Each structure stands twice: as structure tokens, then as C-alpha cells.
Tab-separated table of C-alpha atoms in Angstrom:
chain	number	residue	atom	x	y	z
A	181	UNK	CA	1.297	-41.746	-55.255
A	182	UNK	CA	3.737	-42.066	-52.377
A	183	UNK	CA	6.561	-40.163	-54.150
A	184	UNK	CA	4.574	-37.382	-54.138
A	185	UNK	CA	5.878	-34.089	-52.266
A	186	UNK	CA	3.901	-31.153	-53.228
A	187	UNK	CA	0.003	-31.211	-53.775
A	188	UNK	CA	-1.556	-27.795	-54.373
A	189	UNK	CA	1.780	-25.777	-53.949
A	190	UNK	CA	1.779	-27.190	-50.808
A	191	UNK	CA	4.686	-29.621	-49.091
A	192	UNK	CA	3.013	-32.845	-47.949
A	193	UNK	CA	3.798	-33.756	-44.449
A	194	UNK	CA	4.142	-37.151	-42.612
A	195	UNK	CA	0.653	-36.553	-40.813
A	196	UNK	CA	-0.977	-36.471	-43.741
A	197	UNK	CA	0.529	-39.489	-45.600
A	198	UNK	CA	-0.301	-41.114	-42.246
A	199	UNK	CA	-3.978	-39.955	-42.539
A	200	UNK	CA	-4.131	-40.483	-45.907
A	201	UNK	CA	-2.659	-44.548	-45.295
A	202	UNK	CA	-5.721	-45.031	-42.522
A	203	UNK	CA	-8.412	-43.671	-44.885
A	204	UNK	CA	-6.846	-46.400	-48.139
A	205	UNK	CA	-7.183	-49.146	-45.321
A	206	UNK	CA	-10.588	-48.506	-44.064
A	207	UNK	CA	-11.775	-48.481	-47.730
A	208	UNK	CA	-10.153	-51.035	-48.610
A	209	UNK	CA	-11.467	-53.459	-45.669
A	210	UNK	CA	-14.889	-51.766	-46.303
A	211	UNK	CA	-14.299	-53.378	-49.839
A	212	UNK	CA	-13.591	-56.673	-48.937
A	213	UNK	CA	-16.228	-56.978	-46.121
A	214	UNK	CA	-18.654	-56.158	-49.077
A	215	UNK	CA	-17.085	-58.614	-51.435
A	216	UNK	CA	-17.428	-61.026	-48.210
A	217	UNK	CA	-21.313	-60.020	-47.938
A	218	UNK	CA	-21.777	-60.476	-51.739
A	219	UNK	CA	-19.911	-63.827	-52.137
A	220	UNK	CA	-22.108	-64.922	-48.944
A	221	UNK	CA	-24.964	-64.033	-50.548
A	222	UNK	CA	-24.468	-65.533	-53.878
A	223	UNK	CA	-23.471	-68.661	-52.187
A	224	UNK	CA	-26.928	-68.750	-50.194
A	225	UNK	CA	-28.587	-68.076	-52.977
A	226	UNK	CA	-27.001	-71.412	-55.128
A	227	UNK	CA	-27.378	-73.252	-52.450
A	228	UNK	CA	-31.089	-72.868	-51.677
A	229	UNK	CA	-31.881	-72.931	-55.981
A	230	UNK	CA	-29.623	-76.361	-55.759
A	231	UNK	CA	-32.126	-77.447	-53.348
A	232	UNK	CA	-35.077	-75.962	-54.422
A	233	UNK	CA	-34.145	-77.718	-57.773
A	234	UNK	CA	-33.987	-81.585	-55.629
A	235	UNK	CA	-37.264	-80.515	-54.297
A	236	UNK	CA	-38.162	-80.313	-57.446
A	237	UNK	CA	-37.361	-83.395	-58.486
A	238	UNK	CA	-38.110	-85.503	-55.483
A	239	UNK	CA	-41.955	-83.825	-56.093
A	240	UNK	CA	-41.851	-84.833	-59.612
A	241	UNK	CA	-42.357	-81.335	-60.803
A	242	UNK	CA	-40.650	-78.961	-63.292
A	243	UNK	CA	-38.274	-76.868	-61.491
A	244	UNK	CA	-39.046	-73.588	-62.134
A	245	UNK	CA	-37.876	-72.006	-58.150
A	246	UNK	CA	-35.163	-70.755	-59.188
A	247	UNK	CA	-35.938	-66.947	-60.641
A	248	UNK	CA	-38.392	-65.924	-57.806
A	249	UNK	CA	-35.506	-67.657	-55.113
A	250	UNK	CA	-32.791	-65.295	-56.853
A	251	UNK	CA	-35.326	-62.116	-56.503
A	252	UNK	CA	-36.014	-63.238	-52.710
A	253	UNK	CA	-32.430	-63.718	-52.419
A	254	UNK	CA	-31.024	-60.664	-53.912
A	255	UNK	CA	-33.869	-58.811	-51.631
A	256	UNK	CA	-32.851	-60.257	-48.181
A	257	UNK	CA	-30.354	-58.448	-46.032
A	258	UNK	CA	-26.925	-59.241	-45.676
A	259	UNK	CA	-26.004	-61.956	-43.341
A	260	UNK	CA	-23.021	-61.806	-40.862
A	261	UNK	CA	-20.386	-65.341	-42.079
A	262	UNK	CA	-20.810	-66.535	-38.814
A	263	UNK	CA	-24.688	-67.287	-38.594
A	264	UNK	CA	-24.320	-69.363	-41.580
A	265	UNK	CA	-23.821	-73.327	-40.477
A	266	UNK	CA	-23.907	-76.709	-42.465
A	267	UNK	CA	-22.383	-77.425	-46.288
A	268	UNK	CA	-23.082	-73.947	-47.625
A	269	UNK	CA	-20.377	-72.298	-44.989
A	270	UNK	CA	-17.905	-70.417	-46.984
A	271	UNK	CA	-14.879	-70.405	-44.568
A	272	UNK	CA	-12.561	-68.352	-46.842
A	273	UNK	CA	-12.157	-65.661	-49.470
A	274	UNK	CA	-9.263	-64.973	-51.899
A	275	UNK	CA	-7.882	-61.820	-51.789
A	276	UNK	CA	-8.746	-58.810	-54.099
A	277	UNK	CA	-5.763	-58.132	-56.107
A	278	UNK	CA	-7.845	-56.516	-59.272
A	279	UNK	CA	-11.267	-55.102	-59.175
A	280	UNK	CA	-13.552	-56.293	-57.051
A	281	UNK	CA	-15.980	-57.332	-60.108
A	282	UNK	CA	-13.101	-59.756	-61.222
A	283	UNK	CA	-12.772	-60.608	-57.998
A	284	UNK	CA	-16.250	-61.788	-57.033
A	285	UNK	CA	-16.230	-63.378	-60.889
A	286	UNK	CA	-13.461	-65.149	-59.887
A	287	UNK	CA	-14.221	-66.237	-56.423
A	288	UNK	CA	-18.154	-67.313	-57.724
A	289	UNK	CA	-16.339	-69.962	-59.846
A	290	UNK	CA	-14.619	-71.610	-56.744
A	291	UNK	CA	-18.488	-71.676	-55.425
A	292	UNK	CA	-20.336	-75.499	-55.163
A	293	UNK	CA	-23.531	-75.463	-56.169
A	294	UNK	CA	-23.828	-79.217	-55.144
A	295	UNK	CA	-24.754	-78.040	-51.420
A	296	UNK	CA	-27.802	-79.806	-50.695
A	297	UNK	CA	-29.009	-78.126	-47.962
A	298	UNK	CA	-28.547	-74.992	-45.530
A	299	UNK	CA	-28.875	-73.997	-41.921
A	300	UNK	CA	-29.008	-69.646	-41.574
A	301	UNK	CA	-29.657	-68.174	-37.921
A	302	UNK	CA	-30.706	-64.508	-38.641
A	303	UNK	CA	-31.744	-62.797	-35.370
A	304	UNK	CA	-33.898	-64.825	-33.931
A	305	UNK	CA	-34.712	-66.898	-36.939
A	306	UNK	CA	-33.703	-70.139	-37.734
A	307	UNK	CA	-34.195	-71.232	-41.264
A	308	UNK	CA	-33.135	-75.034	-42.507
A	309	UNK	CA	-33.641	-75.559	-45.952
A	310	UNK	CA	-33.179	-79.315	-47.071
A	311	UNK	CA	-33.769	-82.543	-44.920
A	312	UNK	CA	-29.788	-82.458	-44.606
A	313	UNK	CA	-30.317	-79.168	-42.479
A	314	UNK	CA	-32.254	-81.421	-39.874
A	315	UNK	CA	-28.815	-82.779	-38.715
A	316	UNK	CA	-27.636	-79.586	-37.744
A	317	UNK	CA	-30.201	-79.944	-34.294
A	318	UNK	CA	-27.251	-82.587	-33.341
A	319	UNK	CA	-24.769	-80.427	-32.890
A	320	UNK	CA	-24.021	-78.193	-29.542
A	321	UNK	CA	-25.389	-75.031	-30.475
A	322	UNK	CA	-24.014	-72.388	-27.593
A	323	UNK	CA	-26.345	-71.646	-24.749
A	324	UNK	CA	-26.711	-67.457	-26.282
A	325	UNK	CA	-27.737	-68.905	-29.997
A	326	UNK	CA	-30.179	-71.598	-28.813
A	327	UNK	CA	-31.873	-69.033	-26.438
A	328	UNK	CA	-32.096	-66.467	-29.025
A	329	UNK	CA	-34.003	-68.694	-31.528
A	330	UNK	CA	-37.591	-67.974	-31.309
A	331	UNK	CA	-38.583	-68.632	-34.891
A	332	UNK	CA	-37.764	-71.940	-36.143
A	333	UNK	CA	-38.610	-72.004	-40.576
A	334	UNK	CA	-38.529	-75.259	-42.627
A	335	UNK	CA	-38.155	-75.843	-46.101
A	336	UNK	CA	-37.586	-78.181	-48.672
A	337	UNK	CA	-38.287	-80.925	-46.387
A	338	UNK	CA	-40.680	-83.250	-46.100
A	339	UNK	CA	-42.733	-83.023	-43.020
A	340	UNK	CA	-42.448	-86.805	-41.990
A	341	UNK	CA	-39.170	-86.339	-41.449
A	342	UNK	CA	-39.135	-82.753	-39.315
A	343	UNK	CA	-41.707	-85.342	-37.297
A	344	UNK	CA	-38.643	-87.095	-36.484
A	345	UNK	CA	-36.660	-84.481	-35.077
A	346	UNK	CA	-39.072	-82.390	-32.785
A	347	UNK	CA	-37.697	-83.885	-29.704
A	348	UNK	CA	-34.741	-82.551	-30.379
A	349	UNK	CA	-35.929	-79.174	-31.302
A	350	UNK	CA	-37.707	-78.922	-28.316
A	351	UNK	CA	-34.656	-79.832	-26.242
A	352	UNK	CA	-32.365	-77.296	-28.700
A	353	UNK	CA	-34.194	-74.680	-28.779
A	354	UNK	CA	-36.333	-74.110	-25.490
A	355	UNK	CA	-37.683	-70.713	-26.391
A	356	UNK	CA	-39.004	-71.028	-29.940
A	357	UNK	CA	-42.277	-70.475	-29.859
A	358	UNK	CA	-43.057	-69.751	-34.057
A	359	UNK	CA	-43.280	-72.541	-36.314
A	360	UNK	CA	-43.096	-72.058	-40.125
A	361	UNK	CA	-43.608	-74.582	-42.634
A	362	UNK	CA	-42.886	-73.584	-46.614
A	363	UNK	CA	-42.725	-76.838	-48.981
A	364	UNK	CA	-42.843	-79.384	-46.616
A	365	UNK	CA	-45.932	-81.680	-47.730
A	366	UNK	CA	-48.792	-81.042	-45.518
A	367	UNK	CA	-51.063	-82.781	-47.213
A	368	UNK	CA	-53.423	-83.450	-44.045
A	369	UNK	CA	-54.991	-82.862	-40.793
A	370	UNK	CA	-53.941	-85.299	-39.072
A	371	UNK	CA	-50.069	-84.579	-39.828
A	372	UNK	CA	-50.656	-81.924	-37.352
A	373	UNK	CA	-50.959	-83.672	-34.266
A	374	UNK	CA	-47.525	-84.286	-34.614
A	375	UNK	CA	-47.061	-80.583	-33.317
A	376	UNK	CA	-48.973	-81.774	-29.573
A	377	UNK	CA	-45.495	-82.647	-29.042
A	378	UNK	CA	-43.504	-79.634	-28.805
A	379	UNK	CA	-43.394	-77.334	-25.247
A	380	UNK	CA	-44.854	-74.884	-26.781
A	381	UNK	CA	-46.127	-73.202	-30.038
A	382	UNK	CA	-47.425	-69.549	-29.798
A	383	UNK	CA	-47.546	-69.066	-33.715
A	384	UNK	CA	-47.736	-70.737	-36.726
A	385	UNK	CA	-47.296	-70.090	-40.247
A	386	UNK	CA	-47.874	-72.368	-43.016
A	387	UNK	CA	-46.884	-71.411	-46.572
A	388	UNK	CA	-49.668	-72.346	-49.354
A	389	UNK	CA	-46.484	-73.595	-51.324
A	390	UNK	CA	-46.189	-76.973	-50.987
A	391	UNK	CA	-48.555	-77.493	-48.295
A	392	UNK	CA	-51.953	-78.681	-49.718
A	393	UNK	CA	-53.521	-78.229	-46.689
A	394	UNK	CA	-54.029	-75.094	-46.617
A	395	UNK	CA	-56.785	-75.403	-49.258
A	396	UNK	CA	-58.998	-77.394	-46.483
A	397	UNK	CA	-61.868	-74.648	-45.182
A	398	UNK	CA	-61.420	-75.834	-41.559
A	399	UNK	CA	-57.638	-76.300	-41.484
A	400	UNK	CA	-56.974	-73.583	-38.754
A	401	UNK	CA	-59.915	-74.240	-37.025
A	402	UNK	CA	-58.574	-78.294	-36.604
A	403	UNK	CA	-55.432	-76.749	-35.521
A	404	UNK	CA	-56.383	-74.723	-32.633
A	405	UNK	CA	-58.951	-77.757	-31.434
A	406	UNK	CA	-55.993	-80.375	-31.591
A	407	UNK	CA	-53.232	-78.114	-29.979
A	408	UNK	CA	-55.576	-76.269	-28.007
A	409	UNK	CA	-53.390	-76.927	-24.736
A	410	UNK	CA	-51.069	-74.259	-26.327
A	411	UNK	CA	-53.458	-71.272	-26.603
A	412	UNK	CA	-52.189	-70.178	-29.991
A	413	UNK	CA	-52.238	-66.837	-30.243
A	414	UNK	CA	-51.689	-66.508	-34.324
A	415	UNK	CA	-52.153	-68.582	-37.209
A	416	UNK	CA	-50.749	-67.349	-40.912
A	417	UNK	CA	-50.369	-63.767	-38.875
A	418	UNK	CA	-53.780	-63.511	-37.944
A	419	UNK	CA	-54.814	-63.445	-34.291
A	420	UNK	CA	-56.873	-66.339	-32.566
A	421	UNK	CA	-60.305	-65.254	-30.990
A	422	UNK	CA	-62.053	-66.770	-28.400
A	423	UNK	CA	-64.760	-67.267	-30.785
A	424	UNK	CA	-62.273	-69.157	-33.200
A	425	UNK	CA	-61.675	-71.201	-30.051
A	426	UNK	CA	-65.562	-71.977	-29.714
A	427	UNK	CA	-66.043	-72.833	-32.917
A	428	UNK	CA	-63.044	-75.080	-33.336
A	429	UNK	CA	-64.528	-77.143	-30.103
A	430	UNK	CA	-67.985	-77.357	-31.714
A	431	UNK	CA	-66.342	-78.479	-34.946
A	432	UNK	CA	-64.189	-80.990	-34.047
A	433	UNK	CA	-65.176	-81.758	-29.990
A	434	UNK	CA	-66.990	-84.890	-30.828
A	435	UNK	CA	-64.279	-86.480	-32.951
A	436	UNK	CA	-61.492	-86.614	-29.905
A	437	UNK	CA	-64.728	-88.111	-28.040
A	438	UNK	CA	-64.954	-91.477	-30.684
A	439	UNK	CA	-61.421	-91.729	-31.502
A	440	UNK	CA	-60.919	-92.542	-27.438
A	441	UNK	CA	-64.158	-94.416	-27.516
A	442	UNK	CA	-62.558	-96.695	-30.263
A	443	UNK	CA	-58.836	-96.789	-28.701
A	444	UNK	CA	-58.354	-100.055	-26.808
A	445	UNK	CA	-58.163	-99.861	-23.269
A	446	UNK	CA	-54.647	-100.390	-22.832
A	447	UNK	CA	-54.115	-98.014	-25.236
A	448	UNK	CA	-56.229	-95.443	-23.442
A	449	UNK	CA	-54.072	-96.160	-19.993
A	450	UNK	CA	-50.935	-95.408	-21.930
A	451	UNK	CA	-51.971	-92.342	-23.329
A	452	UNK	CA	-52.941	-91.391	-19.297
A	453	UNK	CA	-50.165	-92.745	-18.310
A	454	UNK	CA	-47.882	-89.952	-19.951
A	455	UNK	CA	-50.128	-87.496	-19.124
A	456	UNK	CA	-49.398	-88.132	-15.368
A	457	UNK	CA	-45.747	-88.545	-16.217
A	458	UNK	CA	-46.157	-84.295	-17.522
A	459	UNK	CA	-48.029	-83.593	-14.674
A	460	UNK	CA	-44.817	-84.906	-11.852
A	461	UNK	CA	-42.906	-83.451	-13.888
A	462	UNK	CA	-43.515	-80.213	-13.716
A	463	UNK	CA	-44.631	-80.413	-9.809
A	464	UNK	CA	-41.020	-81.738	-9.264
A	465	UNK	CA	-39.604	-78.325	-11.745
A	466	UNK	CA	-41.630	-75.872	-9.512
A	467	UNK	CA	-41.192	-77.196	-6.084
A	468	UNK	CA	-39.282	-75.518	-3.864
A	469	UNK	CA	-39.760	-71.906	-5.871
A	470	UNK	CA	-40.988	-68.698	-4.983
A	471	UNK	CA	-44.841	-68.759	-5.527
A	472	UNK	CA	-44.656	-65.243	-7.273
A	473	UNK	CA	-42.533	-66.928	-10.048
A	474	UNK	CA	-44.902	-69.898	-9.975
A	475	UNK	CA	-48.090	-67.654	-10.824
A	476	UNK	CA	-46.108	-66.102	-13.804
A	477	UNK	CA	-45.091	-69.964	-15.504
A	478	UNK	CA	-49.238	-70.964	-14.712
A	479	UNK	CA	-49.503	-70.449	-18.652
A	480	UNK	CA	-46.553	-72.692	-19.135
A	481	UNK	CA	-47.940	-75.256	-17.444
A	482	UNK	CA	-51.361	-75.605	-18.773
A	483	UNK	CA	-49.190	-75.721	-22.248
A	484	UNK	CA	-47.137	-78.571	-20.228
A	485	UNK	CA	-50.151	-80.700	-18.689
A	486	UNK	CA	-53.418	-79.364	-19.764
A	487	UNK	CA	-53.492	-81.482	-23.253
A	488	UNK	CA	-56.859	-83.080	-23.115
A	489	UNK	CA	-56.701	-87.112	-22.486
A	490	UNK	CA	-58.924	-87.545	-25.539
A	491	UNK	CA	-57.147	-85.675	-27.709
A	492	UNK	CA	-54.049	-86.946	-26.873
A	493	UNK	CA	-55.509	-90.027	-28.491
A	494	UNK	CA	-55.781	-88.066	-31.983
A	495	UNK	CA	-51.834	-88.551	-33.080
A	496	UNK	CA	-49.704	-89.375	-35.969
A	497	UNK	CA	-47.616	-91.971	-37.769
A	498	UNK	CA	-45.159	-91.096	-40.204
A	499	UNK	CA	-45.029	-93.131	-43.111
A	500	UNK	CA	-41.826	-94.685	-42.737
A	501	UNK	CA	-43.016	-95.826	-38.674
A	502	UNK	CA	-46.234	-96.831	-40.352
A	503	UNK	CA	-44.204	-98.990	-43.236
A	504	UNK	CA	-41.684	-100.148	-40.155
A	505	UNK	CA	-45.120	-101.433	-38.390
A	506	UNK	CA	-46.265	-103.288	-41.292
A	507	UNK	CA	-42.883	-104.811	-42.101
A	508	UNK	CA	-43.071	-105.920	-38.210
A	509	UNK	CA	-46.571	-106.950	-37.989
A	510	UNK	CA	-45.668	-108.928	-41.721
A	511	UNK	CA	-42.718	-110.803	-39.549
A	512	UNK	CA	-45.076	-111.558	-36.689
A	513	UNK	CA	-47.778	-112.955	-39.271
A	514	UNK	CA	-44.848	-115.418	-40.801
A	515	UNK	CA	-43.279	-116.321	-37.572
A	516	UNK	CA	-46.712	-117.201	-36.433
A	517	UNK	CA	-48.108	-119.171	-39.039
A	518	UNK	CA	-44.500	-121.149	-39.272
A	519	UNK	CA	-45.261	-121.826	-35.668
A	520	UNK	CA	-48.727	-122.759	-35.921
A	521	UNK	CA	-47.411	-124.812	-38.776
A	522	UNK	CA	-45.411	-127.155	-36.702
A	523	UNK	CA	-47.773	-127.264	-34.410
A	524	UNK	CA	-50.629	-128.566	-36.759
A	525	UNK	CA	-47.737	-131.020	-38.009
A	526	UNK	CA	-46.900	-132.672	-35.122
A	527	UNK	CA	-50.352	-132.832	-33.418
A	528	UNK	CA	-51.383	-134.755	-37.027
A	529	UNK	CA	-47.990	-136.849	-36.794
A	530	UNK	CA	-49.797	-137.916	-32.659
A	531	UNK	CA	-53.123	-138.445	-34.091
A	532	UNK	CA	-52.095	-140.473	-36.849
A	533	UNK	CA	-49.599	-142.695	-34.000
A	534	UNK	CA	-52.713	-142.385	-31.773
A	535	UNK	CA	-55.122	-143.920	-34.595
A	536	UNK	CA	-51.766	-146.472	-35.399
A	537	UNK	CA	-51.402	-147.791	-31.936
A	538	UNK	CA	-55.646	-147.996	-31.453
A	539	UNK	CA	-55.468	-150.306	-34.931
A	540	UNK	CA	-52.372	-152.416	-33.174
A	541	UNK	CA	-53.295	-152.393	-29.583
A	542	UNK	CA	-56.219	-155.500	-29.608
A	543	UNK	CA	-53.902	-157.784	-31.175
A	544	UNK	CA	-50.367	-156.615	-29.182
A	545	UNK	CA	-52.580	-157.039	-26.135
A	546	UNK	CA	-53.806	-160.731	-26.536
A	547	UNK	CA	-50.329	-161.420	-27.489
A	548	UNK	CA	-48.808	-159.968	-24.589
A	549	UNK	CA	-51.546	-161.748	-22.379
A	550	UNK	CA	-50.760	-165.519	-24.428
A	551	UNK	CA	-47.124	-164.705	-23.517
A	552	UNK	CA	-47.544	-164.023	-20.187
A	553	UNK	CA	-49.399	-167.287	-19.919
A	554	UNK	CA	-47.000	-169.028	-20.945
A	555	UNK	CA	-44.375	-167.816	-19.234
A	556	UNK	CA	-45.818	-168.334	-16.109
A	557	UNK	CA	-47.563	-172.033	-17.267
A	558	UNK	CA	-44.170	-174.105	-15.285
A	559	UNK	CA	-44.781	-172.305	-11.768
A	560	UNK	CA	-41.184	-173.960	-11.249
A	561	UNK	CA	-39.317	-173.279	-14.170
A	562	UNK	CA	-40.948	-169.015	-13.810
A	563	UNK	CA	-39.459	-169.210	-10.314
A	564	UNK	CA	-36.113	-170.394	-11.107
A	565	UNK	CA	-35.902	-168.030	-13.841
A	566	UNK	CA	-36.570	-165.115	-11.875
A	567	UNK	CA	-34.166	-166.133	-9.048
A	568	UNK	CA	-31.761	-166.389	-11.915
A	569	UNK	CA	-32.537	-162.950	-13.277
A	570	UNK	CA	-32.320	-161.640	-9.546
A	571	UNK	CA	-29.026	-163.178	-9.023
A	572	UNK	CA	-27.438	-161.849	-12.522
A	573	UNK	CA	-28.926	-158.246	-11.386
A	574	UNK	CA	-26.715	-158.112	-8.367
């Protein structure tokens, strides 16, 4: 009411139409950061059902993510704009010029729910939901962000394809150090070698949901033999013992022992090979420092080197690498029998000339003999002949 002049038999002054202006502003920012937060919020939450829902699908199942994502969603605190990256962004808000519930009605209309994927940074969590989220490990994240990231979380996307990309998250993201895995498609042991890869994994957390593997008995216990050079320290939030160490060895010891034994040699020196590469590496990173700071990385480098040569030989192919191998190997077949091909043809075509020429060559000879002969019967007329030929040759 800015007409107003008198409130409570009392003459309002200029300080307190100025007080009363600051108070009206702060509320009404406070209102529009929370229609901000709410808007944010909703969007996450379309986005991630929009891709829980293409899960779905890929999986051939039923969707039915969507009511436990909106609880989860609705639960989860609010996130600050700017940790939200990738197609689900939302850069701008319209103005409030009614009630904020029209508002936010209004504004939730504008939202896409055709986002297929999401990339959040809360804290020191990184969450990518959809394999579109794996392209956001291309971009230059700022030095402060990538170091902050301890906790990397994947979902919605199939692990073949996070297999791709670890090189890059290891590069990224130096200092993450907790790997979770919700609906990705474990479905084995083996995919786990893939991890060996990384600099170093401290925890890991894989979600029953979606990840099959979880229902093996000796899942965890193949896990801390394979990426033993990492010396987990938690798996699905529950500490590793020594005796969980002990037993993994006995379980599992003797299979890194025949896969090696079965690995061709040159195969084996490969595998060595890198091993030695890890090893100069890291004696070139810690030359020339202080040997205080060199005791303190000694667990960082047994994670670095100390992966042992034989299990090193227990690894992974994703299936599209394994399908690009066959297509390759299904070239090599067809170039080589093509070439083996010609080869068979044209040692038949000199067999048969061979066989040809040993028919022919009796009768060619006695006639080249008769006309030799004959030639050379008029010793006179032979030498005049040749004289002649000499003569027309110069």
C-alpha cells in the first residue's frame, strides 16, 4: 500500500517504507530461488523417469520406474542450477507475475521430457544417468570440479559401454576413488576386470537393480582377487578383511595361474610388457622428490604397479570389440581363402601346361632335331646363310 500515511495512529516515515521495500525484495527473491529449486527439481526428476522409461525399453521390460524415481526424487535435496550439466540444464526461468503455483504450472509445461540423459555433480558425487551422459567426460571440466569428484555413480547405462570410457574417467577425474553401478547390466564376473584399469578404486557399490551379478555367492570375493592391486577397502558398504582377502586368493588363485598357462606366449610378453611400461612410469613421476612424500604415495604405487602378471591376463572384451574382432577375423578368413584361391588356380593352370608340354615335348623335339639336320645337311649353303644373316644384323 504505498499511499499509505498513517498505520496505527502513527505517521509512516521514509525509513520505514525503505525497510519495509528491502524486506518485499528479499521475499520475493527467496520466492523465486524456491520456484528455481522446484522447477530444477521437477526437471531432474522427468528427465531421469524419461530415461528410466528407455531403459525400460531397451531391457525389454515393462516400465514401471517411474513412481519409486518420483519418491527418490521428491526426497533428494535441492541442487544448486549450476551443478546440473548435459540436455536436462534449465538455463532460464520466466518470471513470477501471479502465484507462484501458476507459475511453476506454467513454467512445468515449457519442460522437455524428451531429455535422454543427465549429468548432476552434488558435492563430491557425480551421477550420469543415460549412455548420453558418458559424453559429458569430453568436455573440460575445471581443475576445482574434477578434483572434488570422489564418487563417480552410473545409471541407465549399459556397462559395455562405461568400459569404453574409463580412460577418460581416469584422466577426468584423478581423485575418484568410489565406483557405483545401478542398472548397468552386470551380468558377469568377468565384466569386472574391466575395472583393473582405473588408478584406483577404494570402494565399490553395485546396486542389485539391474545387475544380475550380484546374485553370484562369490561375486565380492572374485572382485577383491581380480583387483586385488587396489586394496579395496569396501564393497556394497561393508569393509574388506584380511580374511576376505585370504579367502578370495584360495578361491580364485589357481584360475589367474591356467588362464596365463593357456595365453600364448606373445601374448604373455605383452601383458609384461605394460606392466614394465607402469613400473617407468611411476619411477620417472617420483624421481627427483622428497623421500618423505615418496613413503606417503607407497600405497599409490602398489595400486599403480603391483597388479599381478597373471592376473593381468584375466581381462575383458566388450561385445561390440568382440563383434568388431569377428567381423575382422571374418575379412581375414575371405581375403585368405580368395588368395589361396588364385593360388590353387594358377598352380593347376602350370600343372596342366606342365602335363601339356610333357605330352608335346617327344615329338617337338625330334622335329626340332630333323630340322636342324637339315639345315645344316649343305655345309655350304648353312655357311652362306649365316654370313648373310650376320651381314643383315649389322
Amino acid at each position: 500500500m504505498m499511499q499509505l500515511r498513517q498505520l496505527d495512529m502513527k505517521r509512516v516515515t521514509e525509513e520505514e517504507r525503505r525497510m519495509a521495500s528491502v524486506v518485499a525484495k528479499k521475499e520475493e527473491e527467496k520466492k523465486r530461488e524456491s520456484h528455481k529449486q522446484s522447477l530444477l527439481k521437477e526437471k531432474k526428476r522427468l528427465t531421469i523417469n524419461n530415461v528410466a522409461r528407455k531403459w525400460d525399453l531397451q531391457q525389454h521390460r515393462t516400465p514401471d520406474f517411474a513412481t519409486n524415481q518420483d519418491t527418490k526424487v521428491a526426497d533428494s535435496p535441492s541442487q544448486d542450477p549450476s551443478q546440473l550439466h548435459g540436455s536436462a540444464v534449465v538455463s532460464a526461468f520466466p518470471e513470477e507475475t501471479g502465484s507462484l503455483d501458476s507459475g511453476l504450472t506454467s513454467a512445468l509445461q515449457g519442460l522437455s521430457v524428451t531429455d535422454t540423459h543427465l549429468v548432476e555433480v552434488d558435492g563430491d558425487t557425480l551421477s550420469l544417468y543415460g549412455s548420453g551422459a558418458l559424453e559429458s567426460l569430453d568436455r573440460n571440466w575445471s581443475v576445482q570440479t574434477a578434483g572434488m569428484v570422489t564418487t563417480v555413480s552410473f545409471t541407465f547405462i549399459e556397462f559395455d559401454e562405461i568400459v569404453q570410457v574409463l580412460p577418460k574417467l581416469k584422466m577426468k577425474f584423478p581423485n575418484s576413488l568410489h565406483l557405483k553401478f545401478k542398472e548397468t547390466n552386470l551380468v558377469m564376473l568377468q565384466q569386472f576386470n574391466a575395472l583393473a584399469q582405473l588408478r584406483r578404486v577404494d570402494q565399490l557399490t553395485i546396486d542389485p537393480q539391474g545387475n544380475p551379478v550380484v546374485n553370484f555367492t562369490l561375486w565380492k570375493y572374485y572382485v577383491l582377487f581380480r583387483l586385488s592391486h587396489f586394496s579395496m577397502q569396501k564393497i556394497n558398504g561393508t569393509e574388506v578383511t584380511q580374511n576376505d582377502m585370504i579367502m578370495a586368493e584360495r578361491l580364485f588363485g589357481i584360475l589367474a595361474h591356467v588362464a596365463s598357462s593357456e595365453l600364448p606366449q606373445y601374448r604373455l610378453i605383452s601383458i609384461l610388457g605394460d606392466a614394465r611400461k607402469k613400473q617407468f612410469r611411476y619411477l620417472l613421476e617420483t624421481k627427483g622428490k622428497k623421500p618423505g612424500l615418496v613413503n606417503e604415495e607407497n600405497n599409490d604405487s602398489k595400486r599403480l604397479v603391483g597388479e599381478n602378471t597373471n592376473r593381468a591376463t584375466l581381462n575383458y572384451t566388450t561385445r561390440e570389440f568382440y563383434n568388431e574382432r569377428l567381423e575382422e577375423i571374418k575379412e581375414k578368413k575371405k581375403f585368405c581363402k580368395m588368395y589361396m584361391e588364385d593360388l590353387v588356380k594358377e598352380a593347376t593352370d602350370i600343372n596342366m601346361k606342365n602335363e601339356a608340354l610333357q605330352k608335346l615335348w617327344p615329338q617337338m623335339f625330334i622335329e626340332l632335331v630333323r630340322d636342324a639336320v637339315i639345315e645344316i645337311r649343305n655345309k655350304n649353303s648353312y655357311m652362306k646363310l649365316c654370313l648373310q644373316q650376320i651381314t643383315d644384323q649389322k
